[in-house]
Short mmCIF file of C-alpha atoms in Angstrom, two decimals:
data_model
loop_
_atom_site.label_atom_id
_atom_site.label_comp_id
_atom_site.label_asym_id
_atom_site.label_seq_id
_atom_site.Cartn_x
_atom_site.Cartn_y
_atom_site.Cartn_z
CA UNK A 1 213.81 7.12 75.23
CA UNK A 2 213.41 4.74 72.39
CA UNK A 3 216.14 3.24 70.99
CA UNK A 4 216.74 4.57 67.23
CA UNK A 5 218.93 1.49 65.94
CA UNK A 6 216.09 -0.81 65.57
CA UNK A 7 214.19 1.29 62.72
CA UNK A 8 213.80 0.06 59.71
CA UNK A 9 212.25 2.04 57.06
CA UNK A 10 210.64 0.32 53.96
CA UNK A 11 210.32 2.41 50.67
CA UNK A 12 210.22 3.27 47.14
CA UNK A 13 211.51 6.68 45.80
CA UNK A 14 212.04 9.84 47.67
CA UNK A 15 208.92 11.38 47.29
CA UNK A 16 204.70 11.32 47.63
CA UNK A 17 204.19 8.66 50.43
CA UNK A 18 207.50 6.97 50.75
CA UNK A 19 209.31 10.59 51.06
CA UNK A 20 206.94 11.94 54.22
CA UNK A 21 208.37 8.98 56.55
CA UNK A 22 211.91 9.47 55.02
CA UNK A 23 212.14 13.02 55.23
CA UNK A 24 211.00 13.18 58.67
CA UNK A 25 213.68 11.14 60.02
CA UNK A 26 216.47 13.02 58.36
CA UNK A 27 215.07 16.08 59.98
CA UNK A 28 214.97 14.51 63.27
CA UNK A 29 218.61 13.04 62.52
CA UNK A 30 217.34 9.40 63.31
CA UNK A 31 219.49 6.51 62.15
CA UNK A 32 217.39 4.05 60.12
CA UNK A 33 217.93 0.82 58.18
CA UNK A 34 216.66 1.89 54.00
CA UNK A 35 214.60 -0.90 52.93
CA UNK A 36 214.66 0.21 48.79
CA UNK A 37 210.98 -1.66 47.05
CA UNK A 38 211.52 -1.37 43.76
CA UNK A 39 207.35 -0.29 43.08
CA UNK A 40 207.74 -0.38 38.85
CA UNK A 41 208.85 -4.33 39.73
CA UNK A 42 206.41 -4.92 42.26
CA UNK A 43 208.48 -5.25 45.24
CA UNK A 44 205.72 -4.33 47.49
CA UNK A 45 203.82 -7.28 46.73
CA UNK A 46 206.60 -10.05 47.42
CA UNK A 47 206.35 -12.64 49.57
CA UNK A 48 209.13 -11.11 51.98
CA UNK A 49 207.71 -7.82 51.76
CA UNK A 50 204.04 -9.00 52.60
CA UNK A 51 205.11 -10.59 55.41
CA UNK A 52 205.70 -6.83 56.98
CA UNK A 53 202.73 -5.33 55.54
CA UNK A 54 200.33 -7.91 54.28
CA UNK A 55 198.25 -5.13 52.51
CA UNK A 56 201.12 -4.78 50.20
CA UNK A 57 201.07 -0.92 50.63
CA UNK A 58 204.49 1.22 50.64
CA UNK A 59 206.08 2.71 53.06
CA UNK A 60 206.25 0.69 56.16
CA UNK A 61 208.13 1.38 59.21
CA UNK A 62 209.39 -1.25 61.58
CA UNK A 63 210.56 0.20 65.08
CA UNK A 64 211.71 -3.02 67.40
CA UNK A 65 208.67 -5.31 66.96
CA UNK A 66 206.26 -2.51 65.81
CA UNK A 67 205.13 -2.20 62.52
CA UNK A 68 204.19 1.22 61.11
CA UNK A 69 202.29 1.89 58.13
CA UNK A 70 200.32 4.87 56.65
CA UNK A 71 202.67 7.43 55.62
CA UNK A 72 201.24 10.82 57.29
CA UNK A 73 200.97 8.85 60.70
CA UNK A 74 204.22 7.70 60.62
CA UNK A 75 205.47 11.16 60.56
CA UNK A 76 203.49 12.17 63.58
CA UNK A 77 205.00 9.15 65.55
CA UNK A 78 208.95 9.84 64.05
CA UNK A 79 208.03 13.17 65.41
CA UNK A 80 206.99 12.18 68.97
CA UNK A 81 209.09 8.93 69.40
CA UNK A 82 212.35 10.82 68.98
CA UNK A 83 214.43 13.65 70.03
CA UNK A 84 215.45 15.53 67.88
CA UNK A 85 213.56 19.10 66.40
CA UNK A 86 210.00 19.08 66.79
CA UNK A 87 208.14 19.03 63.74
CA UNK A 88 204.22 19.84 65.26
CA UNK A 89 204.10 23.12 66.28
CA UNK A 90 203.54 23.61 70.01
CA UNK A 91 200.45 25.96 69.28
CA UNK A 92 197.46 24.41 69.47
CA UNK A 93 195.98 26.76 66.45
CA UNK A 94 199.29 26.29 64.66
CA UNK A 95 199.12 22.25 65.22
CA UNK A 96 195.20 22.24 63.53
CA UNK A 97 196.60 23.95 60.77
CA UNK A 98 199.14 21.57 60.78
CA UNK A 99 197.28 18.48 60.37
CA UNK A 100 194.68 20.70 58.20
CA UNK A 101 196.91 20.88 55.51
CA UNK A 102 198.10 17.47 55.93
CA UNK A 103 194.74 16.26 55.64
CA UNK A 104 193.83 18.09 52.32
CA UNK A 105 197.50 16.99 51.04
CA UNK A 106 196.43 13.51 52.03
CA UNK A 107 192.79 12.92 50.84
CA UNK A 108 192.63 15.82 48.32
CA UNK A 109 195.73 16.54 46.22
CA UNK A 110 197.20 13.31 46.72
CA UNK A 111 195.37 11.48 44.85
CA UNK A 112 195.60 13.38 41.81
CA UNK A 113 198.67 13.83 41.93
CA UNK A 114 199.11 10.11 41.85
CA UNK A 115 196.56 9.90 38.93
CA UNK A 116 198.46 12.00 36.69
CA UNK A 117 201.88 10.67 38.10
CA UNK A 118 200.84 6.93 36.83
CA UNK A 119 199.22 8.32 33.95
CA UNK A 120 202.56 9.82 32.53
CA UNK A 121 205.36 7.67 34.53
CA UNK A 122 204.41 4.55 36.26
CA UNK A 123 202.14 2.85 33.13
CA UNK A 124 204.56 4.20 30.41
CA UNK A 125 207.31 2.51 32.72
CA UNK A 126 206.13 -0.52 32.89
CA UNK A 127 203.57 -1.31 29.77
CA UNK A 128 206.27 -2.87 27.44
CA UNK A 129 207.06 -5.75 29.83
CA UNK A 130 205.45 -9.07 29.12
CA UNK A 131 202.12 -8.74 29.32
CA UNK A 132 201.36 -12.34 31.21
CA UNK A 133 204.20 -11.25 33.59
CA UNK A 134 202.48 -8.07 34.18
CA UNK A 135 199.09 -9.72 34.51
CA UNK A 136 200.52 -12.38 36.95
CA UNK A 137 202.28 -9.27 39.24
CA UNK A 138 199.09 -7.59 39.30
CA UNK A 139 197.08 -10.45 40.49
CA UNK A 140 199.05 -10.60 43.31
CA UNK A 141 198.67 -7.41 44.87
CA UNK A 142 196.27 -7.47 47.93
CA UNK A 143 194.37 -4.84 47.69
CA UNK A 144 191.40 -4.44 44.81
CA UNK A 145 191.21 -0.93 44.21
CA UNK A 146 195.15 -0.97 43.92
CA UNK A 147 194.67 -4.08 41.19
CA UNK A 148 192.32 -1.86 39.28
CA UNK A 149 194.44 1.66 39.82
CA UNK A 150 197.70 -0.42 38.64
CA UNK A 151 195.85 -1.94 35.33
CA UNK A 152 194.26 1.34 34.54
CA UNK A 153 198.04 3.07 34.66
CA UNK A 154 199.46 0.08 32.19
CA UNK A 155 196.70 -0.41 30.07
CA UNK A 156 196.25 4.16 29.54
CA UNK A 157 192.88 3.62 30.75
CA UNK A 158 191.81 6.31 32.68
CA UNK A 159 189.14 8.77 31.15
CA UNK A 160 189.36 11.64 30.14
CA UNK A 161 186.28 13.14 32.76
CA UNK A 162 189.18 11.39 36.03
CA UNK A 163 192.28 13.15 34.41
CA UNK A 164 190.28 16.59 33.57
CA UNK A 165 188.91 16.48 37.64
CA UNK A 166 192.68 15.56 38.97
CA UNK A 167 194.27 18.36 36.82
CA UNK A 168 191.14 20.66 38.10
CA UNK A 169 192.14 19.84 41.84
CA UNK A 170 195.64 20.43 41.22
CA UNK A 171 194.70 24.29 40.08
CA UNK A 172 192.81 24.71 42.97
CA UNK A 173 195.63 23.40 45.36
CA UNK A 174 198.01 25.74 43.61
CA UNK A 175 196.41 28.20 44.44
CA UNK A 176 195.68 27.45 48.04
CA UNK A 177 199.45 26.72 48.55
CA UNK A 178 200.12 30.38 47.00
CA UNK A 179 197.24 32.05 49.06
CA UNK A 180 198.74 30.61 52.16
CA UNK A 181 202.44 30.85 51.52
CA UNK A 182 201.93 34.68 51.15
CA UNK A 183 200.73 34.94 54.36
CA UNK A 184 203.62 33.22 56.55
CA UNK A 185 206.99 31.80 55.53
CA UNK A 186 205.72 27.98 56.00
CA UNK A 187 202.47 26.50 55.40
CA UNK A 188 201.25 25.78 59.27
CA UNK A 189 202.83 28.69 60.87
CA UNK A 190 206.09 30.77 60.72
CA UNK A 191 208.23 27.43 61.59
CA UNK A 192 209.17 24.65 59.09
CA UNK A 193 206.68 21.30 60.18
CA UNK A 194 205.40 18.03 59.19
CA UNK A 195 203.29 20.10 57.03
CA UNK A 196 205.63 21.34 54.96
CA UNK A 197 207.32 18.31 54.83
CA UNK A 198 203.90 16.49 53.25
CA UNK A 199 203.64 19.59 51.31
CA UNK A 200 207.45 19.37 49.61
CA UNK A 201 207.19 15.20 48.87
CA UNK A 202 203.73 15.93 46.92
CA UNK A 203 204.51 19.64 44.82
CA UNK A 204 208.33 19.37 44.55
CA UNK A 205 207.81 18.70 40.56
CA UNK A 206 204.75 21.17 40.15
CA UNK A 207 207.41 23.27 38.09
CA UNK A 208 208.20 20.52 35.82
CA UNK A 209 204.94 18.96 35.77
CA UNK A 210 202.27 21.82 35.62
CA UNK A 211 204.92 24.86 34.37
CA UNK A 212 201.59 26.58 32.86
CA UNK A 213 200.02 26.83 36.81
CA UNK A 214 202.95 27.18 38.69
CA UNK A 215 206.43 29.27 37.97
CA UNK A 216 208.20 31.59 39.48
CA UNK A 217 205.56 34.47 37.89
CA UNK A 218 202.73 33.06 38.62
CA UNK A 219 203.26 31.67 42.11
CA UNK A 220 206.34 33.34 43.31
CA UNK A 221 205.67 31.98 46.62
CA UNK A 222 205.28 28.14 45.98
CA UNK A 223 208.51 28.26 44.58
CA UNK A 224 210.59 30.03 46.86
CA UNK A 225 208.99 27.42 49.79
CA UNK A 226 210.12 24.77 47.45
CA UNK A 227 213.27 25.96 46.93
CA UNK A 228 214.20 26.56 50.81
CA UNK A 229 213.16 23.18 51.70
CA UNK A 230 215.09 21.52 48.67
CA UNK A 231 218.04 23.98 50.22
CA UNK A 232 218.06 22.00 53.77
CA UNK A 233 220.67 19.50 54.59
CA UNK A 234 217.77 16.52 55.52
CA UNK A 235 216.46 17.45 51.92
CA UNK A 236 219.80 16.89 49.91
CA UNK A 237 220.21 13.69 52.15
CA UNK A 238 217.04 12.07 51.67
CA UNK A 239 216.87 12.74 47.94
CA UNK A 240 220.06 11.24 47.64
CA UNK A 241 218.42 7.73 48.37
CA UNK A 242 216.54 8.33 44.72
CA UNK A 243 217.46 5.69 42.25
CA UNK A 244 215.38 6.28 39.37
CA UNK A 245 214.82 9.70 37.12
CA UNK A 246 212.33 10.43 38.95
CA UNK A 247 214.57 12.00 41.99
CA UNK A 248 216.24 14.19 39.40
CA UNK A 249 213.54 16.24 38.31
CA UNK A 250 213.97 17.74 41.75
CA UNK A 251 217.01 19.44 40.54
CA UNK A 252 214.88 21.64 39.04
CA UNK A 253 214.87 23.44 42.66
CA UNK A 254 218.66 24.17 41.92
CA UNK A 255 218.10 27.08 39.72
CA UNK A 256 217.13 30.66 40.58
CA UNK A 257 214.16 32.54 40.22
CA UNK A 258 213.80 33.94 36.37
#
């Protein structure tokens, strides 16, 4: 068995990446070290922080002398490292749909998600800081693409054709999650999973943040999943690690169905 005292888990806010690691260990009821990066200062890109993940990407997981990034597959391995519930369903047909849905959270929704997140939190956040500061802080980040992303967000720039194909993506995952979630209680199968899990740390604001696509008239069943995962005890914990506003536009979840 592997010891849990040695994890260490390195992250921003409760939620999108950073929340799927978090989340997961909760569930399992693993002990871990919280590493807070401070993302709208640029933590991730510090010389101390580097020096666990060079790329400069959050979250990371450290486990002993292993070093864990990737979000999604550090679930799976929180899942399979330690006792605790399992989170993959046993099924192998259940477990596809599993990672199915984890996939299309992943490489799909994800991503616009993020676009419109940066668009309307992380640039406005950020933009009135000095601007050589802010150019200097950029510079340092690792990765290209996550140079360009970051100056897009600050600077407003991203077109009008990107935002109108994210916000088109986000309909169509609406209603997938609403097709599916009238079928079966969670999104894999009829047990809660890693899935769901992904699921909750990407759509937990869709009430907030798309109220014209998803309520509790139009997609009855979205929000009752989001509500009974917001309900659980590893939820409320986890969340409670939030420091900015961003963690309370969960609350949202608090209030019943109209």
């Amino acid at each position: 068995m592997t010891d849990p005292a040695s994890v260490t888990l390195c992250h921003w806010e409760p939620n999108a990446n950073s929340g799927k690691p978090m989340l997961t260990l909760f569930e399992k009821g693993v002990p871990f070290n919280s590493h807070y990066l401070d993302l709208l200062a640029f933590d991730q890109h510090k010389p101390d922080y580097l020096a666990v993940n060079p790329l400069g990407t959050i979250p990371a997981m450290t486990h002993g002398d292993l070093v864990l990034t990737e979000s999604t597959a550090i679930m799976e391995y929180v899942d399979e490292a330690f006792p605790g519930p399992r989170l993959m369903p046993e099924n192998p047909v259940d477990a596809w749909r599993a990672r199915w849905w984890m996939k299309f959270m992943d490489q799909w929704l994800a991503p616009s998600f993020s676009m419109i997140g940066w668009s309307v939190f992380v640039g406005p956040s950020v933009r009135q800081r000095d601007p050589a500061e802010l150019d200097a802080a950029i510079e340092r980040i690792p990765m290209p693409e996550r140079r360009v992303a970051w100056r897009k967000a600050i600077s407003g720039a991203f077109s009008a054709e990107e935002m109108a194909e994210s916000q088109r993506r986000v309909a169509l995952g609406i209603g997938l999650l609403e097709q599916t979630l009238g079928t079966r209680e969670w999104l894999a199968s009829d047990a809660y999973s890693l899935a769901d899990i992904n699921g909750f740390n990407l759509a937990y604001a869709l009430p907030l943040a798309q109220p014209h696509l998803s309520n509790d008239t139009l997609t009855p069943n979205i929000l009752r999943w989001l509500r009974a995962i917001y309900a659980r005890p590893a939820t409320k914990a986890c969340w409670a690690l939030g420091r900015t506003d961003m963690a309370r536009r969960v609350t949202i979840l608090e209030s019943e169905p109209a």
